[in-house]
Amino acid sequence: MSPPLVASHFSCLFNEISDHHFRCSWILLAFTGTWRLCDTGREHRKVFMQQFQPSQVLLHRPAELRAARFLLRQLLDSPAKYERHLRHMAGMVILSTVYGIDIQPEDDPHIDISERALHAMACTGNRGSFLVDSLPFLKYVPGFLPGAGFKRQAREWYKVVDAMPHVPYNFVKESRAAGTAKSSIASRVLDDIENSGKDQKEQELVLRNVLTGADTTVSALGAFFLAMTMYPGVQKKAQAAVDEVVGHGRLPDFQDDIPYIDAVVREVLRWRAVLPLSVPHAVIKDDIYKGYYIPAGTVVVGNTWAILNDESIYGPNTDEFIPERWLTKERIINTAMRDCSAAFGFGRRICPGRDMAQWSLWITAASILATFTISKSMDEKGIPIEPSGEFTSGLLCYPVPHQCDILPRSEAARAMIQSAVQN
Ligand code: HEM
């Protein structure tokens, strides 16, 4: 099926008849559940989705701004650890908006558990990661026998993956009971569900998948750092665009209208899709599509990568990072071109955090471009170290870590960062 066909018809196919299906390693199946659109699931998802409506997304902006500015401070203090700082920043946004948790600047236990759990999920995300996927009888081999190490590993991973949603969720429950809960997505969803008298298990299910939003944001921010390192010309243009609107006396804010940064964010999401094959769905009732009979239970995979690399839509050289492809001659976003929403999945299971994620990427990119220059590091002979540009493989892909220099653009920029965080 050609990419445009997939893009145009996927949403309706996915809308009506499909549900998540993890075609994953047996090990992952051991600890993930699917959130099927049964009647209660649908109802709870609706309550949850309401928290991500554009009007609600505005409520998250202060947390996103705080996290972006804290990231600037961390980049100033220890630029070489930039990847770690990106994780911290994305975790800070999710934990604060979803659970009302203010995380610690270093070694936060909530960040730690989600990192370990997401690492486990990344290791097992694809079917075939373990021999047991090809030889299913191995799951009956007792755990103490040689060759059954995967069972012991699965047990360890199970503990953290299981704890990941529960630790912050319990925090919300306890702080609600103590009357100290901050307003958050979880507290608002729980208020809503509690008033409707639904059972607790369903409530937990509603909040289960949200922490994965941090990891996808980290991957997209990693792609932004890679693009800025590999395309210095684009970075210069982006800095000039920020300077033109913001000037040099303050940091960017959400009300700044900077179309070039809108284009940079879209290009980041298009250039290197975080989930190149999205999340597999399973058809929940028989259907006929373009003359093909699709029986219930069929797994349908959205080829996000192919859609976002379709040159008939996004123009030539889709493998290159070219923000201009999103702009009209008047340098505003070309709304006639298809957006990059395929990066967030399809149909009614499309990522509910997509607006929040895009705004978070926007304010982070604009703030970094206003204050820092990212460039290739030099080796001992003074030759630039070229990033490999590679990404990890798996359900969720990250840029392979690359070395780069992250330097403040001026002393004024340094001072601005320091005073913004103090304030
Ligand atoms: C760049 C950032 C992000 C990307 C690329 C991304 C991408 C995706 C994709 C591809 C899916 C699967 C959709 C499908 O099944 O068709 C998904 C699901 C989901 N995302 Fe995101 N996401 C991002 C950020 C976020 C954020 C910030 C949050 C929460 C605040 C979030 C919450 C969720 C949830 C809860 C689901 C599961 C929805 C369901 O099961 O119905 N995501 N995301």
PDB file of N, CA, C and O and ligand atoms in Angstrom, residues 14 20 35 37 45 48-49 52 94 97-98 185 206 209-214 216-218 220 269 274-275 278-281 304 342-354 356-358 361, ligand 1:
ATOM      1  N   PHE A  14      -8.311   2.775  11.637  1.00  0.00           N
ATOM      2  CA  PHE A  14      -7.885   2.703  13.025  1.00  0.00           C
ATOM      3  C   PHE A  14      -8.954   3.251  13.966  1.00  0.00           C
ATOM      4  O   PHE A  14      -9.105   2.790  15.073  1.00  0.00           O
ATOM      5  N   HIS A  20      -4.940  -1.325  20.447  1.00  0.00           N
ATOM      6  CA  HIS A  20      -3.506  -1.615  20.549  1.00  0.00           C
ATOM      7  C   HIS A  20      -3.219  -3.105  20.568  1.00  0.00           C
ATOM      8  O   HIS A  20      -3.917  -3.867  21.195  1.00  0.00           O
ATOM      9  N   TRP A  35      -4.903  -1.677  26.617  1.00  0.00           N
ATOM     10  CA  TRP A  35      -5.999  -0.873  27.113  1.00  0.00           C
ATOM     11  C   TRP A  35      -7.086  -0.964  26.054  1.00  0.00           C
ATOM     12  O   TRP A  35      -7.160  -0.183  25.149  1.00  0.00           O
ATOM     13  N   LEU A  37     -10.555  -1.012  24.015  1.00  0.00           N
ATOM     14  CA  LEU A  37     -11.652  -0.064  24.047  1.00  0.00           C
ATOM     15  C   LEU A  37     -12.979  -0.759  24.360  1.00  0.00           C
ATOM     16  O   LEU A  37     -13.917  -0.748  23.591  1.00  0.00           O
ATOM     17  N   ARG A  45     -11.040   6.518  29.072  1.00  0.00           N
ATOM     18  CA  ARG A  45     -10.122   7.195  28.168  1.00  0.00           C
ATOM     19  C   ARG A  45     -10.678   8.583  27.823  1.00  0.00           C
ATOM     20  O   ARG A  45      -9.940   9.539  27.699  1.00  0.00           O
ATOM     21  N   PHE A  48      -9.891  10.888  30.505  1.00  0.00           N
ATOM     22  CA  PHE A  48      -8.465  11.180  30.435  1.00  0.00           C
ATOM     23  C   PHE A  48      -8.159  12.140  29.283  1.00  0.00           C
ATOM     24  O   PHE A  48      -7.428  13.111  29.435  1.00  0.00           O
ATOM     25  N   MET A  49      -8.774  11.878  28.114  1.00  0.00           N
ATOM     26  CA  MET A  49      -8.530  12.700  26.933  1.00  0.00           C
ATOM     27  C   MET A  49      -8.955  14.146  27.154  1.00  0.00           C
ATOM     28  O   MET A  49      -8.361  15.059  26.608  1.00  0.00           O
ATOM     29  N   PHE A  52      -6.446  16.587  27.938  1.00  0.00           N
ATOM     30  CA  PHE A  52      -5.479  16.968  26.912  1.00  0.00           C
ATOM     31  C   PHE A  52      -6.097  17.852  25.832  1.00  0.00           C
ATOM     32  O   PHE A  52      -5.511  18.070  24.787  1.00  0.00           O
ATOM     33  N   ILE A  94       6.267  15.654  32.782  1.00  0.00           N
ATOM     34  CA  ILE A  94       5.202  14.647  32.924  1.00  0.00           C
ATOM     35  C   ILE A  94       4.821  14.483  34.395  1.00  0.00           C
ATOM     36  O   ILE A  94       3.639  14.471  34.743  1.00  0.00           O
ATOM     37  N   THR A  97       2.912  17.673  35.577  1.00  0.00           N
ATOM     38  CA  THR A  97       1.577  17.927  35.020  1.00  0.00           C
ATOM     39  C   THR A  97       0.626  16.760  35.278  1.00  0.00           C
ATOM     40  O   THR A  97      -0.537  16.958  35.580  1.00  0.00           O
ATOM     41  N   VAL A  98       1.147  15.528  35.153  1.00  0.00           N
ATOM     42  CA  VAL A  98       0.252  14.381  35.278  1.00  0.00           C
ATOM     43  C   VAL A  98      -0.007  14.028  36.743  1.00  0.00           C
ATOM     44  O   VAL A  98      -1.117  13.697  37.119  1.00  0.00           O
ATOM     45  N   ILE A 185      -3.279  16.246  36.240  1.00  0.00           N
ATOM     46  CA  ILE A 185      -4.162  15.452  35.385  1.00  0.00           C
ATOM     47  C   ILE A 185      -4.715  14.285  36.194  1.00  0.00           C
ATOM     48  O   ILE A 185      -5.919  14.022  36.208  1.00  0.00           O
ATOM     49  N   VAL A 206      -6.239   3.839  33.620  1.00  0.00           N
ATOM     50  CA  VAL A 206      -6.315   5.096  32.877  1.00  0.00           C
ATOM     51  C   VAL A 206      -4.962   5.808  32.877  1.00  0.00           C
ATOM     52  O   VAL A 206      -4.563   6.408  31.885  1.00  0.00           O
ATOM     53  N   ASN A 209      -0.293   4.358  31.047  1.00  0.00           N
ATOM     54  CA  ASN A 209       0.623   4.539  29.913  1.00  0.00           C
ATOM     55  C   ASN A 209       1.320   5.892  29.872  1.00  0.00           C
ATOM     56  O   ASN A 209       2.171   6.117  29.041  1.00  0.00           O
ATOM     57  N   VAL A 210       0.930   6.782  30.761  1.00  0.00           N
ATOM     58  CA  VAL A 210       1.340   8.168  30.565  1.00  0.00           C
ATOM     59  C   VAL A 210       2.838   8.397  30.682  1.00  0.00           C
ATOM     60  O   VAL A 210       3.400   9.208  29.957  1.00  0.00           O
ATOM     61  N   LEU A 211       3.489   7.649  31.580  1.00  0.00           N
ATOM     62  CA  LEU A 211       4.914   7.937  31.774  1.00  0.00           C
ATOM     63  C   LEU A 211       5.751   7.678  30.527  1.00  0.00           C
ATOM     64  O   LEU A 211       6.830   8.235  30.379  1.00  0.00           O
ATOM     65  N   THR A 212       5.242   6.845  29.617  1.00  0.00           N
ATOM     66  CA  THR A 212       5.997   6.606  28.387  1.00  0.00           C
ATOM     67  C   THR A 212       6.135   7.895  27.574  1.00  0.00           C
ATOM     68  O   THR A 212       7.015   8.015  26.746  1.00  0.00           O
ATOM     69  N   GLY A 213       5.245   8.857  27.843  1.00  0.00           N
ATOM     70  CA  GLY A 213       5.307  10.144  27.137  1.00  0.00           C
ATOM     71  C   GLY A 213       6.630  10.847  27.373  1.00  0.00           C
ATOM     72  O   GLY A 213       7.102  11.602  26.523  1.00  0.00           O
ATOM     73  N   ALA A 214       7.250  10.600  28.527  1.00  0.00           N
ATOM     74  CA  ALA A 214       8.527  11.252  28.818  1.00  0.00           C
ATOM     75  C   ALA A 214       9.598  10.733  27.881  1.00  0.00           C
ATOM     76  O   ALA A 214      10.408  11.485  27.346  1.00  0.00           O
ATOM     77  N   THR A 216       9.332   9.357  24.862  1.00  0.00           N
ATOM     78  CA  THR A 216       9.185   9.768  23.468  1.00  0.00           C
ATOM     79  C   THR A 216       9.665  11.216  23.306  1.00  0.00           C
ATOM     80  O   THR A 216      10.292  11.568  22.327  1.00  0.00           O
ATOM     81  N   THR A 217       9.393  12.040  24.326  1.00  0.00           N
ATOM     82  CA  THR A 217       9.851  13.435  24.264  1.00  0.00           C
ATOM     83  C   THR A 217      11.382  13.487  24.287  1.00  0.00           C
ATOM     84  O   THR A 217      11.998  14.270  23.559  1.00  0.00           O
ATOM     85  N   VAL A 218      11.997  12.614  25.088  1.00  0.00           N
ATOM     86  CA  VAL A 218      13.465  12.577  25.149  1.00  0.00           C
ATOM     87  C   VAL A 218      14.035  12.223  23.774  1.00  0.00           C
ATOM     88  O   VAL A 218      15.003  12.835  23.316  1.00  0.00           O
ATOM     89  N   ALA A 220      12.683  12.735  20.841  1.00  0.00           N
ATOM     90  CA  ALA A 220      12.521  13.867  19.902  1.00  0.00           C
ATOM     91  C   ALA A 220      13.534  14.976  20.223  1.00  0.00           C
ATOM     92  O   ALA A 220      14.111  15.580  19.315  1.00  0.00           O
ATOM     93  N   LEU A 269      10.081  16.044  14.277  1.00  0.00           N
ATOM     94  CA  LEU A 269       9.151  14.910  14.405  1.00  0.00           C
ATOM     95  C   LEU A 269       9.050  14.109  13.105  1.00  0.00           C
ATOM     96  O   LEU A 269       8.841  12.909  13.118  1.00  0.00           O
ATOM     97  N   VAL A 274       9.927   9.033  16.114  1.00  0.00           N
ATOM     98  CA  VAL A 274      10.258   8.398  17.394  1.00  0.00           C
ATOM     99  C   VAL A 274       9.819   6.923  17.377  1.00  0.00           C
ATOM    100  O   VAL A 274      10.539   6.043  17.842  1.00  0.00           O
ATOM    101  N   LEU A 275       8.632   6.672  16.822  1.00  0.00           N
ATOM    102  CA  LEU A 275       8.151   5.284  16.683  1.00  0.00           C
ATOM    103  C   LEU A 275       7.912   5.023  15.195  1.00  0.00           C
ATOM    104  O   LEU A 275       6.801   5.245  14.688  1.00  0.00           O
ATOM    105  N   SER A 278       5.050   3.080  14.590  1.00  0.00           N
ATOM    106  CA  SER A 278       4.015   3.416  15.546  1.00  0.00           C
ATOM    107  C   SER A 278       3.775   2.271  16.532  1.00  0.00           C
ATOM    108  O   SER A 278       4.690   1.498  16.797  1.00  0.00           O
ATOM    109  N   VAL A 279       2.565   2.181  17.074  1.00  0.00           N
ATOM    110  CA  VAL A 279       2.229   1.077  17.972  1.00  0.00           C
ATOM    111  C   VAL A 279       1.254   0.180  17.208  1.00  0.00           C
ATOM    112  O   VAL A 279       0.247   0.681  16.702  1.00  0.00           O
ATOM    113  N   PRO A 280       1.571  -1.109  17.076  1.00  0.00           N
ATOM    114  CA  PRO A 280       0.666  -1.982  16.313  1.00  0.00           C
ATOM    115  C   PRO A 280      -0.741  -1.994  16.896  1.00  0.00           C
ATOM    116  O   PRO A 280      -0.921  -1.908  18.109  1.00  0.00           O
ATOM    117  N   HIS A 281      -1.720  -2.074  15.997  1.00  0.00           N
ATOM    118  CA  HIS A 281      -3.120  -2.175  16.430  1.00  0.00           C
ATOM    119  C   HIS A 281      -3.658  -3.532  15.986  1.00  0.00           C
ATOM    120  O   HIS A 281      -3.167  -4.099  15.017  1.00  0.00           O
ATOM    121  N   THR A 304       4.725   4.698   9.850  1.00  0.00           N
ATOM    122  CA  THR A 304       4.924   6.131  10.081  1.00  0.00           C
ATOM    123  C   THR A 304       6.122   6.651   9.290  1.00  0.00           C
ATOM    124  O   THR A 304       6.075   7.728   8.698  1.00  0.00           O
ATOM    125  N   ALA A 342       1.243  11.965  11.898  1.00  0.00           N
ATOM    126  CA  ALA A 342       1.505  10.515  11.808  1.00  0.00           C
ATOM    127  C   ALA A 342       2.541  10.097  12.852  1.00  0.00           C
ATOM    128  O   ALA A 342       2.555   8.944  13.287  1.00  0.00           O
ATOM    129  N   ALA A 343       3.392  11.039  13.264  1.00  0.00           N
ATOM    130  CA  ALA A 343       4.400  10.724  14.297  1.00  0.00           C
ATOM    131  C   ALA A 343       3.741  10.314  15.611  1.00  0.00           C
ATOM    132  O   ALA A 343       4.376   9.709  16.472  1.00  0.00           O
ATOM    133  N   PHE A 344       2.458  10.669  15.779  1.00  0.00           N
ATOM    134  CA  PHE A 344       1.764  10.412  17.040  1.00  0.00           C
ATOM    135  C   PHE A 344       0.749   9.275  16.927  1.00  0.00           C
ATOM    136  O   PHE A 344      -0.075   9.090  17.825  1.00  0.00           O
ATOM    137  N   GLY A 345       0.789   8.533  15.828  1.00  0.00           N
ATOM    138  CA  GLY A 345      -0.103   7.383  15.688  1.00  0.00           C
ATOM    139  C   GLY A 345      -1.352   7.728  14.909  1.00  0.00           C
ATOM    140  O   GLY A 345      -1.437   8.785  14.260  1.00  0.00           O
ATOM    141  N   PHE A 346      -2.341   6.844  14.994  1.00  0.00           N
ATOM    142  CA  PHE A 346      -3.506   6.928  14.105  1.00  0.00           C
ATOM    143  C   PHE A 346      -4.799   6.606  14.832  1.00  0.00           C
ATOM    144  O   PHE A 346      -4.808   5.842  15.792  1.00  0.00           O
ATOM    145  N   GLY A 347      -5.885   7.199  14.305  1.00  0.00           N
ATOM    146  CA  GLY A 347      -7.211   6.831  14.800  1.00  0.00           C
ATOM    147  C   GLY A 347      -7.456   7.296  16.218  1.00  0.00           C
ATOM    148  O   GLY A 347      -6.796   8.201  16.715  1.00  0.00           O
ATOM    149  N   ARG A 348      -8.408   6.626  16.871  1.00  0.00           N
ATOM    150  CA  ARG A 348      -8.777   7.148  18.185  1.00  0.00           C
ATOM    151  C   ARG A 348      -7.776   6.797  19.264  1.00  0.00           C
ATOM    152  O   ARG A 348      -7.855   7.293  20.375  1.00  0.00           O
ATOM    153  N   ARG A 349      -6.789   5.929  18.956  1.00  0.00           N
ATOM    154  CA  ARG A 349      -5.734   5.679  19.927  1.00  0.00           C
ATOM    155  C   ARG A 349      -4.550   6.611  19.691  1.00  0.00           C
ATOM    156  O   ARG A 349      -3.480   6.409  20.287  1.00  0.00           O
ATOM    157  N   ILE A 350      -4.723   7.614  18.839  1.00  0.00           N
ATOM    158  CA  ILE A 350      -3.631   8.568  18.599  1.00  0.00           C
ATOM    159  C   ILE A 350      -3.175   9.171  19.929  1.00  0.00           C
ATOM    160  O   ILE A 350      -3.970   9.298  20.865  1.00  0.00           O
ATOM    161  N   CYS A 351      -1.891   9.500  19.999  1.00  0.00           N
ATOM    162  CA  CYS A 351      -1.308   9.980  21.250  1.00  0.00           C
ATOM    163  C   CYS A 351      -2.100  11.162  21.835  1.00  0.00           C
ATOM    164  O   CYS A 351      -2.217  12.212  21.203  1.00  0.00           O
ATOM    165  N   PRO A 352      -2.628  11.024  23.041  1.00  0.00           N
ATOM    166  CA  PRO A 352      -3.373  12.143  23.626  1.00  0.00           C
ATOM    167  C   PRO A 352      -2.455  13.294  24.049  1.00  0.00           C
ATOM    168  O   PRO A 352      -2.913  14.419  24.203  1.00  0.00           O
ATOM    169  N   GLY A 353      -1.142  12.980  24.202  1.00  0.00           N
ATOM    170  CA  GLY A 353      -0.214  14.018  24.689  1.00  0.00           C
ATOM    171  C   GLY A 353       0.421  14.820  23.567  1.00  0.00           C
ATOM    172  O   GLY A 353       1.375  15.558  23.798  1.00  0.00           O
ATOM    173  N   ARG A 354      -0.122  14.720  22.321  1.00  0.00           N
ATOM    174  CA  ARG A 354       0.608  15.301  21.193  1.00  0.00           C
ATOM    175  C   ARG A 354       0.724  16.822  21.241  1.00  0.00           C
ATOM    176  O   ARG A 354       1.776  17.377  20.916  1.00  0.00           O
ATOM    177  N   MET A 356       0.615  18.693  23.949  1.00  0.00           N
ATOM    178  CA  MET A 356       1.512  19.000  25.054  1.00  0.00           C
ATOM    179  C   MET A 356       2.972  18.746  24.647  1.00  0.00           C
ATOM    180  O   MET A 356       3.866  19.554  24.910  1.00  0.00           O
ATOM    181  N   ALA A 357       3.189  17.618  23.940  1.00  0.00           N
ATOM    182  CA  ALA A 357       4.551  17.270  23.534  1.00  0.00           C
ATOM    183  C   ALA A 357       5.098  18.326  22.574  1.00  0.00           C
ATOM    184  O   ALA A 357       6.243  18.773  22.712  1.00  0.00           O
ATOM    185  N   GLN A 358       4.264  18.774  21.636  1.00  0.00           N
ATOM    186  CA  GLN A 358       4.773  19.725  20.644  1.00  0.00           C
ATOM    187  C   GLN A 358       5.091  21.073  21.277  1.00  0.00           C
ATOM    188  O   GLN A 358       6.073  21.715  20.937  1.00  0.00           O
ATOM    189  N   LEU A 361       8.344  20.667  23.156  1.00  0.00           N
ATOM    190  CA  LEU A 361       9.494  20.698  22.237  1.00  0.00           C
ATOM    191  C   LEU A 361       9.741  22.129  21.766  1.00  0.00           C
ATOM    192  O   LEU A 361      10.880  22.584  21.644  1.00  0.00           O
TER     193      LEU A 361
HETATM  194  C1  HEM B   1       7.373  13.619  20.912  1.00  0.00           C
HETATM  195  C2  HEM B   1       6.615  13.097  21.837  1.00  0.00           C
HETATM  196  C3  HEM B   1       5.627  11.965  21.646  1.00  0.00           C
HETATM  197  C4  HEM B   1       5.468  11.088  20.597  1.00  0.00           C
HETATM  198  C5  HEM B   1       6.259  11.029  19.282  1.00  0.00           C
HETATM  199  C6  HEM B   1       4.377  10.188  20.952  1.00  0.00           C
HETATM  200  C7  HEM B   1       3.899   9.174  20.145  1.00  0.00           C
HETATM  201  C8  HEM B   1       2.895   8.293  20.496  1.00  0.00           C
HETATM  202  C9  HEM B   1       2.417   7.210  19.665  1.00  0.00           C
HETATM  203  C10 HEM B   1       2.921   6.889  18.257  1.00  0.00           C
HETATM  204  C11 HEM B   1       1.435   6.573  20.353  1.00  0.00           C
HETATM  205  C12 HEM B   1       0.618   5.363  19.873  1.00  0.00           C
HETATM  206  C13 HEM B   1      -0.616   5.856  19.127  1.00  0.00           C
HETATM  207  C14 HEM B   1      -1.357   4.750  18.380  1.00  0.00           C
HETATM  208  O1  HEM B   1      -1.579   3.702  18.959  1.00  0.00           O
HETATM  209  O2  HEM B   1      -1.739   4.926  17.208  1.00  0.00           O
HETATM  210  C15 HEM B   1       1.308   7.238  21.637  1.00  0.00           C
HETATM  211  C16 HEM B   1       0.414   6.865  22.626  1.00  0.00           C
HETATM  212  C17 HEM B   1       0.294   7.512  23.849  1.00  0.00           C
HETATM  213  N1  HEM B   1       0.940   8.671  24.254  1.00  0.00           N
HETATM  214 FE1  HEM B   1       2.334   9.649  23.203  1.00  0.00          FE
HETATM  215  N2  HEM B   1       3.902  10.545  22.200  1.00  0.00           N
HETATM  216  C18 HEM B   1       4.625  11.625  22.658  1.00  0.00           C
HETATM  217  C19 HEM B   1       4.446  12.311  23.846  1.00  0.00           C
HETATM  218  C20 HEM B   1       3.491  12.025  24.796  1.00  0.00           C
HETATM  219  C21 HEM B   1       3.244  12.782  26.007  1.00  0.00           C
HETATM  220  C22 HEM B   1       3.997  14.066  26.399  1.00  0.00           C
HETATM  221  C23 HEM B   1       2.247  12.135  26.692  1.00  0.00           C
HETATM  222  C24 HEM B   1       1.556  12.481  27.999  1.00  0.00           C
HETATM  223  C25 HEM B   1       1.618  13.566  28.635  1.00  0.00           C
HETATM  224  C26 HEM B   1       1.867  10.983  25.913  1.00  0.00           C
HETATM  225  C27 HEM B   1       0.900  10.084  26.281  1.00  0.00           C
HETATM  226  C28 HEM B   1       0.512   8.985  25.525  1.00  0.00           C
HETATM  227  C29 HEM B   1      -0.464   7.998  25.979  1.00  0.00           C
HETATM  228  C30 HEM B   1      -1.195   7.985  27.324  1.00  0.00           C
HETATM  229  C31 HEM B   1      -0.595   7.066  24.923  1.00  0.00           C
HETATM  230  C32 HEM B   1      -1.486   5.828  24.904  1.00  0.00           C
HETATM  231  C33 HEM B   1      -2.860   6.199  24.343  1.00  0.00           C
HETATM  232  C34 HEM B   1      -3.780   4.981  24.280  1.00  0.00           C
HETATM  233  O3  HEM B   1      -3.397   3.930  24.743  1.00  0.00           O
HETATM  234  O4  HEM B   1      -4.871   5.106  23.743  1.00  0.00           O
HETATM  235  N3  HEM B   1       2.631  10.947  24.771  1.00  0.00           N
HETATM  236  N4  HEM B   1       2.190   8.289  21.702  1.00  0.00           N
END
